[in-house]
C-alpha positions as a Python dict, from the first residue, in 0.01 Angstrom:
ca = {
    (1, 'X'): (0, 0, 0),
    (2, 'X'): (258, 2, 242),
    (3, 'X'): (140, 192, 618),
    (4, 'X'): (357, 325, 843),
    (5, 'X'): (305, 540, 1206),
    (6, 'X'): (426, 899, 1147),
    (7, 'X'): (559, 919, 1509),
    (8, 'X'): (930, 896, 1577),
    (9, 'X'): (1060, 682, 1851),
    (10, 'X'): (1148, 1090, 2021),
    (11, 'X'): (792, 1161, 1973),
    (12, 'X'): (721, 839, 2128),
    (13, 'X'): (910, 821, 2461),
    (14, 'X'): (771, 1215, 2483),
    (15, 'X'): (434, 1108, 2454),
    (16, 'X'): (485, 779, 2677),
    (17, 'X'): (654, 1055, 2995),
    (18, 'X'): (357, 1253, 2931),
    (19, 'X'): (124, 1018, 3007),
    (20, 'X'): (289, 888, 3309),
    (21, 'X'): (330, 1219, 3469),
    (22, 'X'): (-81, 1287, 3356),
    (23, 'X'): (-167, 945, 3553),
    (24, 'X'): (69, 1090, 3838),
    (25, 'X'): (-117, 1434, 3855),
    (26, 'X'): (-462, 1183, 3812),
    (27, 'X'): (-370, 976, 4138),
    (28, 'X'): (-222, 1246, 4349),
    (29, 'X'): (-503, 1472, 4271),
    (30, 'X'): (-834, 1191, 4360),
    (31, 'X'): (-604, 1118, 4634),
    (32, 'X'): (-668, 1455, 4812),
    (33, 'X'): (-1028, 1472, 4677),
    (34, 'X'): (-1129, 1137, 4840),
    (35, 'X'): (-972, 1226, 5156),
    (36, 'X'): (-1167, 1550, 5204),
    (37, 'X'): (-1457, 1390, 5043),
    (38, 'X'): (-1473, 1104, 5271),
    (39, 'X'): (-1414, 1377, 5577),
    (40, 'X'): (-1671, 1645, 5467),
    (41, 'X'): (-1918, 1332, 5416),
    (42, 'X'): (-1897, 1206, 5764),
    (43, 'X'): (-1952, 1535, 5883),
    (44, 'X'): (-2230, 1600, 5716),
    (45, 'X'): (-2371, 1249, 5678),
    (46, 'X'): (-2354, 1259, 5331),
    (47, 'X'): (-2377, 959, 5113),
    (48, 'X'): (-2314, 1131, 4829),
    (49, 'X'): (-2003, 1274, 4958),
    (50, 'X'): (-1848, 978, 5090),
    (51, 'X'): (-1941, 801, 4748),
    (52, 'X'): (-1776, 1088, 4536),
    (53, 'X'): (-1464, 972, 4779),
    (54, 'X'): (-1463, 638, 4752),
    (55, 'X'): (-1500, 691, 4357),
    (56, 'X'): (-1190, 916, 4400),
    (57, 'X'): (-1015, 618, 4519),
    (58, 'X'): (-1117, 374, 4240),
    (59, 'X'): (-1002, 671, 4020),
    (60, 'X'): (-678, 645, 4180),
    (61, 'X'): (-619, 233, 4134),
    (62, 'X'): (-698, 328, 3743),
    (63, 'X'): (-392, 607, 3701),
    (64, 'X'): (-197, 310, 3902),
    (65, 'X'): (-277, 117, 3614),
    (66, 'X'): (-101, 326, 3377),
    (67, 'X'): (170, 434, 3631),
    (68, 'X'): (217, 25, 3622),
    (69, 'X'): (219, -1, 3238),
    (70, 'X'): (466, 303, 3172),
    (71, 'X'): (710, 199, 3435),
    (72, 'X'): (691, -178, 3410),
    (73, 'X'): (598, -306, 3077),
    (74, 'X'): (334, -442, 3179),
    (75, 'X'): (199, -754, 2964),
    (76, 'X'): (-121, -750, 2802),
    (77, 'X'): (-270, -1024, 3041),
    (78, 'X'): (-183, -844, 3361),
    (79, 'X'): (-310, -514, 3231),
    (80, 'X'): (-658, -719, 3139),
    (81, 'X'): (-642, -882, 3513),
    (82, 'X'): (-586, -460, 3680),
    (83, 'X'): (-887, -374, 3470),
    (84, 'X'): (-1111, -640, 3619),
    (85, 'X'): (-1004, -550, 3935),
    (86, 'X'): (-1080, -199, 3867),
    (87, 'X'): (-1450, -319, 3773),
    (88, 'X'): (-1479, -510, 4059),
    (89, 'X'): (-1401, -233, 4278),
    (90, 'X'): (-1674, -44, 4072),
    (91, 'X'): (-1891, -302, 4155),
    (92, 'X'): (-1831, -297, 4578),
    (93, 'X'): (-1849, 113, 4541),
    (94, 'X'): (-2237, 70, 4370),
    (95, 'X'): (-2310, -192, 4625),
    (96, 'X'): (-2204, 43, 4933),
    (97, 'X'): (-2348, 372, 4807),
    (98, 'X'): (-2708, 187, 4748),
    (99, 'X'): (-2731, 27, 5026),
    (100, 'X'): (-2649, 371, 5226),
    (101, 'X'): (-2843, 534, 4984),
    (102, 'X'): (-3150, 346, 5056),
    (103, 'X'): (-3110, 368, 5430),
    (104, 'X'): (-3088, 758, 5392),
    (105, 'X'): (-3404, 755, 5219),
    (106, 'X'): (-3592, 569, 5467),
    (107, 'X'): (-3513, 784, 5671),
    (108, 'X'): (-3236, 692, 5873),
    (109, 'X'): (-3050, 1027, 5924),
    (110, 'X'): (-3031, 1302, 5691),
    (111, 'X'): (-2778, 1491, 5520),
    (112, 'X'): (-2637, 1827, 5622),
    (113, 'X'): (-2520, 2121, 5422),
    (114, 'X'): (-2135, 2101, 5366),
    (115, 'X'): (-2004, 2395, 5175),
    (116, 'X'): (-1652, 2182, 5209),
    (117, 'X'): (-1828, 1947, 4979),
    (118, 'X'): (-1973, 2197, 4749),
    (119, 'X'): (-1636, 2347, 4685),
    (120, 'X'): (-1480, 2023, 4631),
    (121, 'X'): (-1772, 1972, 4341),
    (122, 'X'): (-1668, 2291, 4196),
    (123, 'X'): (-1276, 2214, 4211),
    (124, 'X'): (-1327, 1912, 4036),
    (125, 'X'): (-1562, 2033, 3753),
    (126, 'X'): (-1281, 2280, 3653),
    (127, 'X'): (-971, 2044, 3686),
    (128, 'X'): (-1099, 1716, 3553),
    (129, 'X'): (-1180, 1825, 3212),
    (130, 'X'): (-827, 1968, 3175),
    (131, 'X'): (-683, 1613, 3240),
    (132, 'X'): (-950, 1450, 3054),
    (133, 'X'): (-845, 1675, 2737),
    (134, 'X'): (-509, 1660, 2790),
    (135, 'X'): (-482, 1244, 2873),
    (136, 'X'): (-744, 1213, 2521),
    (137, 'X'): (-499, 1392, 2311),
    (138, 'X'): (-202, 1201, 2441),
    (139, 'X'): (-372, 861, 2376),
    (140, 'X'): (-494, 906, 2044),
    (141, 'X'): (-163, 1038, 1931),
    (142, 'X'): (46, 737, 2119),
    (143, 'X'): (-226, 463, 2011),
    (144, 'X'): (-274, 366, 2377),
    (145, 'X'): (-611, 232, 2434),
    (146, 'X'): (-498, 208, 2821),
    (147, 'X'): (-434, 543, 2811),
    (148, 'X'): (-757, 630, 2671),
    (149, 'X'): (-952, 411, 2919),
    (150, 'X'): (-786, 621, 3196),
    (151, 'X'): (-934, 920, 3043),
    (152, 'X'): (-1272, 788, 3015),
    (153, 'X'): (-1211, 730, 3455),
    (154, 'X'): (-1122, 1099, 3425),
    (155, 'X'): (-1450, 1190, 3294),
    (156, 'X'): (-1691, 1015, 3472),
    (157, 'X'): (-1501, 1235, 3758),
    (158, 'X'): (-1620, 1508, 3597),
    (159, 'X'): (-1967, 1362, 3562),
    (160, 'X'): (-2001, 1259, 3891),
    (161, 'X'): (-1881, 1603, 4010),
    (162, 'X'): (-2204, 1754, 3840),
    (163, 'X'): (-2400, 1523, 4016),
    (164, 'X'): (-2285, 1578, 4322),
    (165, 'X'): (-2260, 1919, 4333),
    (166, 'X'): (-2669, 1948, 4253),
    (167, 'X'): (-2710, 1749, 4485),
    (168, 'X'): (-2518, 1961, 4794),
    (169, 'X'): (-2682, 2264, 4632),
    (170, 'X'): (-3062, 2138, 4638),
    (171, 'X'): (-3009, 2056, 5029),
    (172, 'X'): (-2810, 2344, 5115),
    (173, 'X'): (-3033, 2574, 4937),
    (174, 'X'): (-3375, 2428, 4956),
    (175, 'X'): (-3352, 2198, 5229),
    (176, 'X'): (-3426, 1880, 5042),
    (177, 'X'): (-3232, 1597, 5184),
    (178, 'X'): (-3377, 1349, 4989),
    (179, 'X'): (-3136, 1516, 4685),
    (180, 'X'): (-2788, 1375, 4848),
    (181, 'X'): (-2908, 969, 4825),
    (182, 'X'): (-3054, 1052, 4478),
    (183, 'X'): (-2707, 1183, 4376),
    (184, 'X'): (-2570, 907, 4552),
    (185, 'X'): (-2804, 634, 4382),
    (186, 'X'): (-2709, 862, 4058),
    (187, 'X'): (-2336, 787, 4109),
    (188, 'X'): (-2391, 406, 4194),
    (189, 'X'): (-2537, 375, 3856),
    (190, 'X'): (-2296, 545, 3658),
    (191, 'X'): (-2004, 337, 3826),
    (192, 'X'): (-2209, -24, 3774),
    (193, 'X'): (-2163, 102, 3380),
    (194, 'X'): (-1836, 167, 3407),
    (195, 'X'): (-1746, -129, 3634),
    (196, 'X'): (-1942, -363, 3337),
    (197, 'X'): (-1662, -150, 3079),
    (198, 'X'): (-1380, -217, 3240),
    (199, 'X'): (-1492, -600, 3335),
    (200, 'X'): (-1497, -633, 2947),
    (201, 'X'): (-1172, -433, 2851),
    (202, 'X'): (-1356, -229, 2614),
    (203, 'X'): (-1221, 32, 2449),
    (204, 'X'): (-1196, 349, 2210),
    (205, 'X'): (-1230, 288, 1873),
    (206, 'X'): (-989, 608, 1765),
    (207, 'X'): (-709, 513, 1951),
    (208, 'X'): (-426, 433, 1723),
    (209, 'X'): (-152, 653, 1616),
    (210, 'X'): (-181, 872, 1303),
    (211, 'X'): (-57, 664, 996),
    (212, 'X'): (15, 780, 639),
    (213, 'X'): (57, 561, 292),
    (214, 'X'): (412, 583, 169),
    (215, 'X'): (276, 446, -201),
    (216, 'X'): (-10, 537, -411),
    (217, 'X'): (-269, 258, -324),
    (218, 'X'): (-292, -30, -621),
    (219, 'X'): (-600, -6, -829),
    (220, 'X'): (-909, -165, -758),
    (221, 'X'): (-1050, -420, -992),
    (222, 'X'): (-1352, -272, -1168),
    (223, 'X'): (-1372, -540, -1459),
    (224, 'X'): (-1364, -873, -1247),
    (225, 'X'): (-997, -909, -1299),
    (226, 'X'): (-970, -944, -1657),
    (227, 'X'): (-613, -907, -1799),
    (228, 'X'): (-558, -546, -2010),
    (229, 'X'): (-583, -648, -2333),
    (230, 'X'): (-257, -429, -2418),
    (231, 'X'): (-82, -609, -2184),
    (232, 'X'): (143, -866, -2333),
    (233, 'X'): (77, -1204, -2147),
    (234, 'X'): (346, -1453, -2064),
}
């Protein structure tokens, strides 16, 4: 049975611009949310806040990743070397926001209510999963497990956008401080798995690109291989 990929090399360059202009609208996007993130935090001395930005940020190196691979031709080995530095950044972001988180709970300053912050959550939670859909469809259709990676980034954005906006809305609401660190411990936890993912390379198991059989598949053998007796032998 002879398999071939049902996309055309026009279908292919589309799909290939799309997904470099998606990793551009990723990176500019996290750009602006870590920036205000990182400003509302300080303001409000929230850890959570500041660790939804710096999480931005690592969101950002990963659309860089694809930006690299679409532009460059990137080679496998240097795409496997951007990954691991993608985890290790992971890895420094946990480290930061538990520490801080910890000191928080101690008692050592608590959060404030930051309705900056709280519409920043919201923002997110309705533009992330757009990209996340939009990057997943792309990826399965080009057979780019990169791509796909990128989109699994995308949605721990979203995630950590739920998290963080409970958070903001127990302590605005109800005055419970404590609720920011726990949000922020929340998010270190989430982005030790996904530093551990990306460490490893893994990735999606549907990502190739729609094939088709262009002959009928041979028989199988039912009858332990035994010639047809109608079959005239050599």
């Amino acid at each position: 049975m002879t398999i071939t990929s049902t996309l055309t090399p026009q279908r292919r360059a589309l799909l290939s611009r799309r997904s470099l202009w998606l990793a551009y609208a990723t990176a500019g996007y996290n750009l602006v949310e870590g920036l205000v993130a990182i400003a509302a935090g300080a303001a409000a001395s929230s850890t959570a806040l500041i660790g939804f930005g710096l999480d931005s940020f690592v969101e950002v190196s990963s659309a860089a990743v694809v930006i690299w691979q679409f532009r460059s031709r990137v080679p496998e080995e240097r795409e496997r070397l951007a990954l691991r530095l993608i985890g290790v950044s992971f890895f420094a972001l946990a480290a930061w926001v538990t520490v801080d988180a910890g000191r928080a709970l101690l008692g050592d300053g608590d959060a404030s209510p930051s309705p900056v912050g709280i519409g920043l959550a919201v923002a997110s939670l309705i533009v992330m999963p757009l990209l996340v859909r939009a990057k997943r469809r792309t990826g399965r259709e080009l057979g780019s497990a990169t791509v796909m990676a990128d989109s699994t980034q995308t949605a721990l954005c979203t995630y950590l956008s739920a998290v963080l906006l409970a958070g903001l809305l127990l302590n605005a609401g109800l005055g419970w401080s404590w609720a920011d660190p726990i949000a922020a411990l929340a998010i270190a936890a989430v982005a030790v798995r996904e530093g551990i993912a990306a460490w490893r390379g893994d990735q999606c198991d549907d990502c190739a690109p729609p094939t088709r059989a262009t002959a009928d598949p041979a028989p199988s053998c039912t009858d332990g291989c035994r010639p047809d007796p109608a079959t005239p032998q050599s």
